[in-house]
GROMACS .gro file of C-alpha atoms in nm:
model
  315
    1UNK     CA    1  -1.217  -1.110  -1.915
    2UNK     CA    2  -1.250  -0.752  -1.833
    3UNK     CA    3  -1.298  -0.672  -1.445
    4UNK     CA    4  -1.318  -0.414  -1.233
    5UNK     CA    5  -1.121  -0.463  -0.886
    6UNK     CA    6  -1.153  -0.188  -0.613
    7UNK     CA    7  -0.953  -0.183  -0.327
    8UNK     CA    8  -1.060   0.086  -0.013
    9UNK     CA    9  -0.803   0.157   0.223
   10UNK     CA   10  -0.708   0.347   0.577
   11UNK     CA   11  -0.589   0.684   0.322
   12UNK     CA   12  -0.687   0.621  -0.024
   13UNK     CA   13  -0.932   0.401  -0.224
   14UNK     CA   14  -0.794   0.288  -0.554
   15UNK     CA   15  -0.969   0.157  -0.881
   16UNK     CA   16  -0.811  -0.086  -1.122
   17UNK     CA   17  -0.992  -0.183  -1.498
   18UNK     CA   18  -0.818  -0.469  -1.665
   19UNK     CA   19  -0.874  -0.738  -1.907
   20UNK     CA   20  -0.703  -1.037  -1.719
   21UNK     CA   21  -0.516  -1.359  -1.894
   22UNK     CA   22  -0.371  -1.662  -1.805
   23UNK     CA   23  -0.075  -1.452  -1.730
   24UNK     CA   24  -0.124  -1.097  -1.802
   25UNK     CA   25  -0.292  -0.773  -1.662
   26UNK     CA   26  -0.351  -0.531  -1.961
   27UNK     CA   27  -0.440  -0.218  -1.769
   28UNK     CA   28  -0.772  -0.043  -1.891
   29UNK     CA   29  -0.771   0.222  -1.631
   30UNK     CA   30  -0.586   0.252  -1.278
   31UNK     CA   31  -0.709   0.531  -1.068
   32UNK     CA   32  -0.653   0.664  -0.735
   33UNK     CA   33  -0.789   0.905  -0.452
   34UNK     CA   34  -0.657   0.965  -0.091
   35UNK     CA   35  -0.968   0.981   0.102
   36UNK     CA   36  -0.829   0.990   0.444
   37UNK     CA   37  -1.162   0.671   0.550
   38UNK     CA   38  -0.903   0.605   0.826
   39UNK     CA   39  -0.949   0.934   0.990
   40UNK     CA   40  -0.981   0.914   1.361
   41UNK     CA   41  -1.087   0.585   1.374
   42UNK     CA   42  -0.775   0.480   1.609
   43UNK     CA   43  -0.889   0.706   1.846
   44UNK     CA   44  -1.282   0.730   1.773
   45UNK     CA   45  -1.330   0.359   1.685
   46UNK     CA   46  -1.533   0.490   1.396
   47UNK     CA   47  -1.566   0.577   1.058
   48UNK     CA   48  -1.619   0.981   1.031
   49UNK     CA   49  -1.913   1.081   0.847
   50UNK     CA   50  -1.755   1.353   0.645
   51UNK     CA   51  -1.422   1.079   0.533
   52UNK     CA   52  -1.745   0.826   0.426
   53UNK     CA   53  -1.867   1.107   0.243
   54UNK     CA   54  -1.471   1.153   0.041
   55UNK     CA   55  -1.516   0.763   0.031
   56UNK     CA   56  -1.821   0.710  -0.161
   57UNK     CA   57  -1.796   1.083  -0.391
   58UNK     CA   58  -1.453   0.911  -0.534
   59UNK     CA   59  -1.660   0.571  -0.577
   60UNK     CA   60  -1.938   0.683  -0.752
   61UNK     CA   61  -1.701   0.861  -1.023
   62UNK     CA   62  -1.553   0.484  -0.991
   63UNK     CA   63  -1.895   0.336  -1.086
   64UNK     CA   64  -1.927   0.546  -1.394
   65UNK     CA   65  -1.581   0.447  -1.542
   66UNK     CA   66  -1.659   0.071  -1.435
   67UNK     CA   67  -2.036   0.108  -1.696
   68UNK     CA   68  -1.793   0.282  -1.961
   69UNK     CA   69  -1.529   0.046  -1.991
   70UNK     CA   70  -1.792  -0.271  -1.949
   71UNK     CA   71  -1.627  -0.441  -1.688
   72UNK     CA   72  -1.851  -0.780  -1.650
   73UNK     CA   73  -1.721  -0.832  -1.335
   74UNK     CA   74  -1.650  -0.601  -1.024
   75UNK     CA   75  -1.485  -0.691  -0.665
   76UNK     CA   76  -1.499  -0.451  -0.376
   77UNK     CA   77  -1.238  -0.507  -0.075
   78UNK     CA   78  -1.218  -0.325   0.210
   79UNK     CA   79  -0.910  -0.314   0.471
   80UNK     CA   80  -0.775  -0.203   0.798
   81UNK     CA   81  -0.965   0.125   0.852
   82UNK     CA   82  -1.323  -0.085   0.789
   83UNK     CA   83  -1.197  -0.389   1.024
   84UNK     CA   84  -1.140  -0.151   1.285
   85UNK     CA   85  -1.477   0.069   1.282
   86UNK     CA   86  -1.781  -0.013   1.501
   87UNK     CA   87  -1.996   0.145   1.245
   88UNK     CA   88  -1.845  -0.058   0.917
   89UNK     CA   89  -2.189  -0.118   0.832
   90UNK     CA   90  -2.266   0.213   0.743
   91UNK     CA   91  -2.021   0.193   0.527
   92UNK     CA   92  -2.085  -0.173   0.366
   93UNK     CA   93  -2.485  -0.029   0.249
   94UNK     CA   94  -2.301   0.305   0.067
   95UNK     CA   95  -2.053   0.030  -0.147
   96UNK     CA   96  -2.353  -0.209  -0.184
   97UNK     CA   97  -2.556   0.122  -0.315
   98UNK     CA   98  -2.316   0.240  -0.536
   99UNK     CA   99  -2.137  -0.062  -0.721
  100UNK     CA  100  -2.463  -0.355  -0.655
  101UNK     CA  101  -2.212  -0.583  -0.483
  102UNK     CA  102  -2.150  -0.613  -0.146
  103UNK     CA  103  -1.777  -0.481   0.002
  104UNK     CA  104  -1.534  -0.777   0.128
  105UNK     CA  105  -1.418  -0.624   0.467
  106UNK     CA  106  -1.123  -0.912   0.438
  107UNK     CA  107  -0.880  -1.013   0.677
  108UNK     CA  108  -0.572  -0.911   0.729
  109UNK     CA  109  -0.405  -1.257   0.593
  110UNK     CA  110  -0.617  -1.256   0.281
  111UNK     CA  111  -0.544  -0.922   0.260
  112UNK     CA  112  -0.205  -0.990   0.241
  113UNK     CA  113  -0.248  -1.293   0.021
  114UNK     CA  114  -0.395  -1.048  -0.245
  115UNK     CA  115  -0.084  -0.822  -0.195
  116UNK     CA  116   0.150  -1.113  -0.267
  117UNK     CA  117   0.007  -1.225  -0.567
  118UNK     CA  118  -0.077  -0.912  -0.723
  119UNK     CA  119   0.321  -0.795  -0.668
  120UNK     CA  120   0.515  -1.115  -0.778
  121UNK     CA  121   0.304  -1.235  -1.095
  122UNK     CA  122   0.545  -0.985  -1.269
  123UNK     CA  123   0.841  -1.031  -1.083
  124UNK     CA  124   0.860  -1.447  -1.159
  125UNK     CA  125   0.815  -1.331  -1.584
  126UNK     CA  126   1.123  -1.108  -1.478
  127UNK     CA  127   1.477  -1.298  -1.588
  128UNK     CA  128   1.775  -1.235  -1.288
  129UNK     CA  129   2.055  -1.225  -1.571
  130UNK     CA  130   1.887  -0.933  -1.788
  131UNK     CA  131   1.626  -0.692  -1.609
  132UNK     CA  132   1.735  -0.715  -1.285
  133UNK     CA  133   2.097  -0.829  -1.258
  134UNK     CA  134   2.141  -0.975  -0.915
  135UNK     CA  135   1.765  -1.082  -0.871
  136UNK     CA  136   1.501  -1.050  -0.767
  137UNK     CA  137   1.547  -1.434  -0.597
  138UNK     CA  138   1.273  -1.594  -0.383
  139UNK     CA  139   1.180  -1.651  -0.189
  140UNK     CA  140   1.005  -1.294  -0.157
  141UNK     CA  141   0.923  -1.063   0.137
  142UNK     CA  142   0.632  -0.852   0.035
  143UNK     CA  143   0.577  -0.568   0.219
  144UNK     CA  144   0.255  -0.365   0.202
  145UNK     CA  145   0.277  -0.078   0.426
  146UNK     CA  146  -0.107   0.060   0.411
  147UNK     CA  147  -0.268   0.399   0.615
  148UNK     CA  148  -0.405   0.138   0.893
  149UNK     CA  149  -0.188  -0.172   0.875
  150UNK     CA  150   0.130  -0.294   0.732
  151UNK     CA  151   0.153  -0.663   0.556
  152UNK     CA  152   0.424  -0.894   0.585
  153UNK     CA  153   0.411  -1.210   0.348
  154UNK     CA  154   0.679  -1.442   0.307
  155UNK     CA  155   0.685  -1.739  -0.050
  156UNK     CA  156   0.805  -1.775  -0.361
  157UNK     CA  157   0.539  -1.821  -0.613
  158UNK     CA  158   0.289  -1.868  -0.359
  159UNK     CA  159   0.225  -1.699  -0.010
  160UNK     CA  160   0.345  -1.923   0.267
  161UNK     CA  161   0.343  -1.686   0.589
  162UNK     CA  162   0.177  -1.388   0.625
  163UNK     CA  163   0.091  -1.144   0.918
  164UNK     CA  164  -0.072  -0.811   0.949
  165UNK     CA  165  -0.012  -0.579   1.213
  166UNK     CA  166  -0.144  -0.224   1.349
  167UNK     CA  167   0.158   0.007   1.197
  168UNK     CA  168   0.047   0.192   0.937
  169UNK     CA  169   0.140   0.545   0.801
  170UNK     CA  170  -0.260   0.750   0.915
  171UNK     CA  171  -0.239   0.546   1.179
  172UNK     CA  172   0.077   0.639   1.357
  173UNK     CA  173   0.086   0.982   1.232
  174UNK     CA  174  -0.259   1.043   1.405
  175UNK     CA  175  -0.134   0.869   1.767
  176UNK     CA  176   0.235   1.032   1.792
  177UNK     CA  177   0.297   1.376   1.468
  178UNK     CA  178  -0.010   1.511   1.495
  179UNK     CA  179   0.028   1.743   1.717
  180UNK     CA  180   0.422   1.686   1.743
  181UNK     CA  181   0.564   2.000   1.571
  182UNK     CA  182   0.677   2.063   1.211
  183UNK     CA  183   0.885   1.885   1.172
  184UNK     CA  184   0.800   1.663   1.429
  185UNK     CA  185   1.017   1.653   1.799
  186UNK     CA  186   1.236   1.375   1.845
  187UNK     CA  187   1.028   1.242   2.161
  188UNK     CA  188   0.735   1.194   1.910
  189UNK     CA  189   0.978   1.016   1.611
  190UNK     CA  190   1.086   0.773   1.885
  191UNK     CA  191   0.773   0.729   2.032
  192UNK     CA  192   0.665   0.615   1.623
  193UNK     CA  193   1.003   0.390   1.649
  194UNK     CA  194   0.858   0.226   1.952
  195UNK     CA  195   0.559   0.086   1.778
  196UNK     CA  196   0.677  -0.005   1.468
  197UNK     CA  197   0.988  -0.195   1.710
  198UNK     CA  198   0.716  -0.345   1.908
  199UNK     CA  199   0.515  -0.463   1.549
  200UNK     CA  200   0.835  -0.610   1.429
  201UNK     CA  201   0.917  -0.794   1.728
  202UNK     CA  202   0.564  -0.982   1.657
  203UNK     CA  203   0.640  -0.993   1.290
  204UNK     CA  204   0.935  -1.216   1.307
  205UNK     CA  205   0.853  -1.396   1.594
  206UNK     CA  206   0.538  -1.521   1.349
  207UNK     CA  207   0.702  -1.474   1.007
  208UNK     CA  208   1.000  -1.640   0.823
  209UNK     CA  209   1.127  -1.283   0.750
  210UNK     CA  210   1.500  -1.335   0.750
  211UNK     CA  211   1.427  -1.665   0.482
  212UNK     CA  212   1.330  -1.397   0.218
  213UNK     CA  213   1.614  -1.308  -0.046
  214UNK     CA  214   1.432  -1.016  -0.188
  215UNK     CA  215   1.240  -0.770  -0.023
  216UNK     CA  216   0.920  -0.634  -0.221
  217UNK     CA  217   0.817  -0.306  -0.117
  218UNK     CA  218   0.416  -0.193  -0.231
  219UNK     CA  219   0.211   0.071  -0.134
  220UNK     CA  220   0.232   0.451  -0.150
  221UNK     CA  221   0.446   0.512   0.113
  222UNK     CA  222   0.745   0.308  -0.064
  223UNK     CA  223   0.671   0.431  -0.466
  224UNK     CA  224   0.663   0.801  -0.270
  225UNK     CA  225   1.005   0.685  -0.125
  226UNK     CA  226   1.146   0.552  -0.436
  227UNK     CA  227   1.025   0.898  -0.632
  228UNK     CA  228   1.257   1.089  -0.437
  229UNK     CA  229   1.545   0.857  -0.463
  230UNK     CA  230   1.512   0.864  -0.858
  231UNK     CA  231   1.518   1.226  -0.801
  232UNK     CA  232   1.177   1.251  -1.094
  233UNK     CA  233   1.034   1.578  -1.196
  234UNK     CA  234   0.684   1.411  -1.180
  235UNK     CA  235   0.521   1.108  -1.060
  236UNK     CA  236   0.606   0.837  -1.346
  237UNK     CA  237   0.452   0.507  -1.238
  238UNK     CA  238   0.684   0.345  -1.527
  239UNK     CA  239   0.969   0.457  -1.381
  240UNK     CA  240   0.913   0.353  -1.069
  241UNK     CA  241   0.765   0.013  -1.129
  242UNK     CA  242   1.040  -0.226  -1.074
  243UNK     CA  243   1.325   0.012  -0.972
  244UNK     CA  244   1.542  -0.082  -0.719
  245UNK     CA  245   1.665   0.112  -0.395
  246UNK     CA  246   1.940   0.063  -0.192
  247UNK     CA  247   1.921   0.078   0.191
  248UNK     CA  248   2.141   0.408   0.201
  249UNK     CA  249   1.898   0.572  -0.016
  250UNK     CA  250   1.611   0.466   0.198
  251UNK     CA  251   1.784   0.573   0.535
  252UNK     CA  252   1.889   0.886   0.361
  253UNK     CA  253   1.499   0.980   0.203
  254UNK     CA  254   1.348   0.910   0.576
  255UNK     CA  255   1.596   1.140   0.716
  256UNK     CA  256   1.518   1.392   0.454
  257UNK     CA  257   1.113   1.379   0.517
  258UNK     CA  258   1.160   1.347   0.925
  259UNK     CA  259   1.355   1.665   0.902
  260UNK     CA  260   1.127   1.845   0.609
  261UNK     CA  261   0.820   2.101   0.748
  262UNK     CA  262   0.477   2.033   0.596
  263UNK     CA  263   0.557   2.324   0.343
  264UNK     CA  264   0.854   2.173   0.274
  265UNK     CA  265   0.690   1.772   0.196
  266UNK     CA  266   0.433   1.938  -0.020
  267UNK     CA  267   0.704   2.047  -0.277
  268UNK     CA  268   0.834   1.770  -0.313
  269UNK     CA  269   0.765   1.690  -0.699
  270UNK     CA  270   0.669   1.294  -0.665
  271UNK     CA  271   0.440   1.391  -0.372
  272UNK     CA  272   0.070   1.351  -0.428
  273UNK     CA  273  -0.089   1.608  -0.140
  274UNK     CA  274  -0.283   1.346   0.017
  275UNK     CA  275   0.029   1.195   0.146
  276UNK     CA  276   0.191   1.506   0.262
  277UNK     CA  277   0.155   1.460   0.608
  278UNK     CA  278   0.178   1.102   0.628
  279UNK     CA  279   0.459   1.018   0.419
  280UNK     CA  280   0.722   1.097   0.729
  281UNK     CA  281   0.580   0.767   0.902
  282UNK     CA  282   0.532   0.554   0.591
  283UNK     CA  283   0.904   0.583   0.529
  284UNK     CA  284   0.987   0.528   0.864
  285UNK     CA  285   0.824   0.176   0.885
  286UNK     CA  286   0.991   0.097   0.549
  287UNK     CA  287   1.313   0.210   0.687
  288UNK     CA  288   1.287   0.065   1.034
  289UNK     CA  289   1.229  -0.275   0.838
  290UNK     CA  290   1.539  -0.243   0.618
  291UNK     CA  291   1.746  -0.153   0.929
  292UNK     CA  292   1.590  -0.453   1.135
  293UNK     CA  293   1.611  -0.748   0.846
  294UNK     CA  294   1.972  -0.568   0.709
  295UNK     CA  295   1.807  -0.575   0.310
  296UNK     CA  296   2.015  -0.416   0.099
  297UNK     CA  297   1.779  -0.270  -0.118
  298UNK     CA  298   1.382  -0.263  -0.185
  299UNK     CA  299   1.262  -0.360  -0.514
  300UNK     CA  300   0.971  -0.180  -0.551
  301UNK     CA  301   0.648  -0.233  -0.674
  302UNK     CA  302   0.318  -0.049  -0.844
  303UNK     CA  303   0.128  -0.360  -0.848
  304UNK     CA  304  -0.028  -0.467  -0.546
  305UNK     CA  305  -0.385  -0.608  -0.384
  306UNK     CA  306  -0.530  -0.410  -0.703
  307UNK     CA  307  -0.404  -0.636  -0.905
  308UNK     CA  308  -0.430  -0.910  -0.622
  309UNK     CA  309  -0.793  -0.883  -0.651
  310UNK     CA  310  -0.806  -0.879  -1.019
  311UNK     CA  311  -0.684  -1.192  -1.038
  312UNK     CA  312  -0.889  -1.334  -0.788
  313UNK     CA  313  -1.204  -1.193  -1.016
  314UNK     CA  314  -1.093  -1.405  -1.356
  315UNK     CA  315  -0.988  -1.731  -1.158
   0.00000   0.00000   0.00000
């Protein structure tokens, strides 16, 4: 069956075309866009008009490539930034008038049930004694660290805990970096540390997290992270999918980033520009949860809630 799964976010909204099996994704067309829909809404409690604006331009191109490729089926799912907003229903009619379905503004625990599946259908096909000596061994933490929110599910071939909390890379660059220098002081970093402390304090008071044998890391944030460490000329999805990065590297990429200017991030050759000014906090959650659950490496991950929802389409 082909489908079309889109998945709007806090900083980008993403666009995945497959033709789904019993057990395999064959990828028509994956496509992404930072749109920034999260902007301000932390502090505003609403969507902007001009980042609804990005939002639907990006899903109207979406729409065309959906009636090209003949998707029969299309699923629209909307996270943290739309949970948050007192004026999501602005935003619902724009998705309803653009794709003829109506947007799933979903909850944080089904969001992160989407996240789960979508990033260990591949890792279970995945033998420990060939690709990946030394794992990757359930059960899993998945991590999903988003522009609004951050996911936390623990299982092995199904989800069995799951949490979502209010750390997210838009989201805590807009409270504390903002306006905190470049690169940003060390009040502001610690002030960041703070929060994300404070999230995973709740986290594993609510979450088997120290259960998990592998941790799964998704999201842009994390691939952005593991670019570096492969030291890659270009953004190569391939390469990244799957790799593996040790804690050192992690600790040693966030220090890198924290201590970059903005000139300095947008250079950087894995670095898509709609994550230049975010990126320092994305890879400080993902370190700050290394550190905290002592993993000694992130296996990380290009499939995600995109593929999540695509499955949920063909069931």
């Amino acid at each position: 069956m082909r489908v079309a799964a889109v998945d709007c976010g806090t900083n980008s909204v993403r666009l995945l075309i497959a033709d789904v099996g019993d057990d395999l994704i064959d990828d028509v067309e994956r496509r992404m866009e930072i749109v920034r829909l999260g902007q301000g809404v932390d502090r505003t409690g609403r969507l902007a008009p001009d980042a609804l604006e990005r939002t639907f331009k990006a899903m109207r191109v979406y729409r065309e490539l959906i009636d090209r490729h003949g998707a029969v089926r299309t699923r629209v799912v909307a996270t943290s930034a739309t949970r948050d907003a007192a004026n999501r229903q602005e935003f619902v009619d724009g998705v309803r008038e653009i794709f003829g379905v109506e947007p799933e503004v979903v909850s944080g625990a089904e969001e992160a049930e989407l996240s789960f599946v979508g990033a260990t259908k591949g890792l279970l096909r995945l033998s420990p004694e060939t690709e990946m000596p030394q794992g990757p061994l359930p059960p899993y933490l998945v991590v999903d660290i988003g522009g609004g929110s951050t996911e936390f599910v623990v299982g092995s071939e199904h989800a069995e805990a799951a949490l979502s909390v209010d750390i997210g890379c838009v989201r805590l660059t807009e409270r504390h970096l903002k306006d905190a220098g470049d690169p940003p002081s060390a009040p502001a970093l610690e002030a960041v540390v703070a929060d994300i402390e404070a999230a995973l304090d709740r986290v594993e008071a609510e979450v088997p997290v120290r259960r998990a044998r592998t941790l799964v890391g998704l999201a842009g944030s994390v691939t952005t992270v593991a670019g570096m460490v492969l030291d890659l000329p270009a953004y190569d999805s391939a390469r990244i999918h799957h790799s593996r990065i040790s804690d050192r590297q992690v600790h040693e990429v966030t220090r890198r980033l924290l201590a970059m200017t903005h000139g300095e991030r947008a250079e950087v050759p894995v670095m898509h520009p709609g994550r230049v000014d975010v990126i320092g906090a994305g890879a400080l959650i993902l370190d700050r949860i290394v550190r905290r659950f002592a993993f000694s490496q992130v296996v990380v991950s290009e499939h995600d809630i995109l593929d999540g929802i695509a499955w949920s389409i063909a069931r």
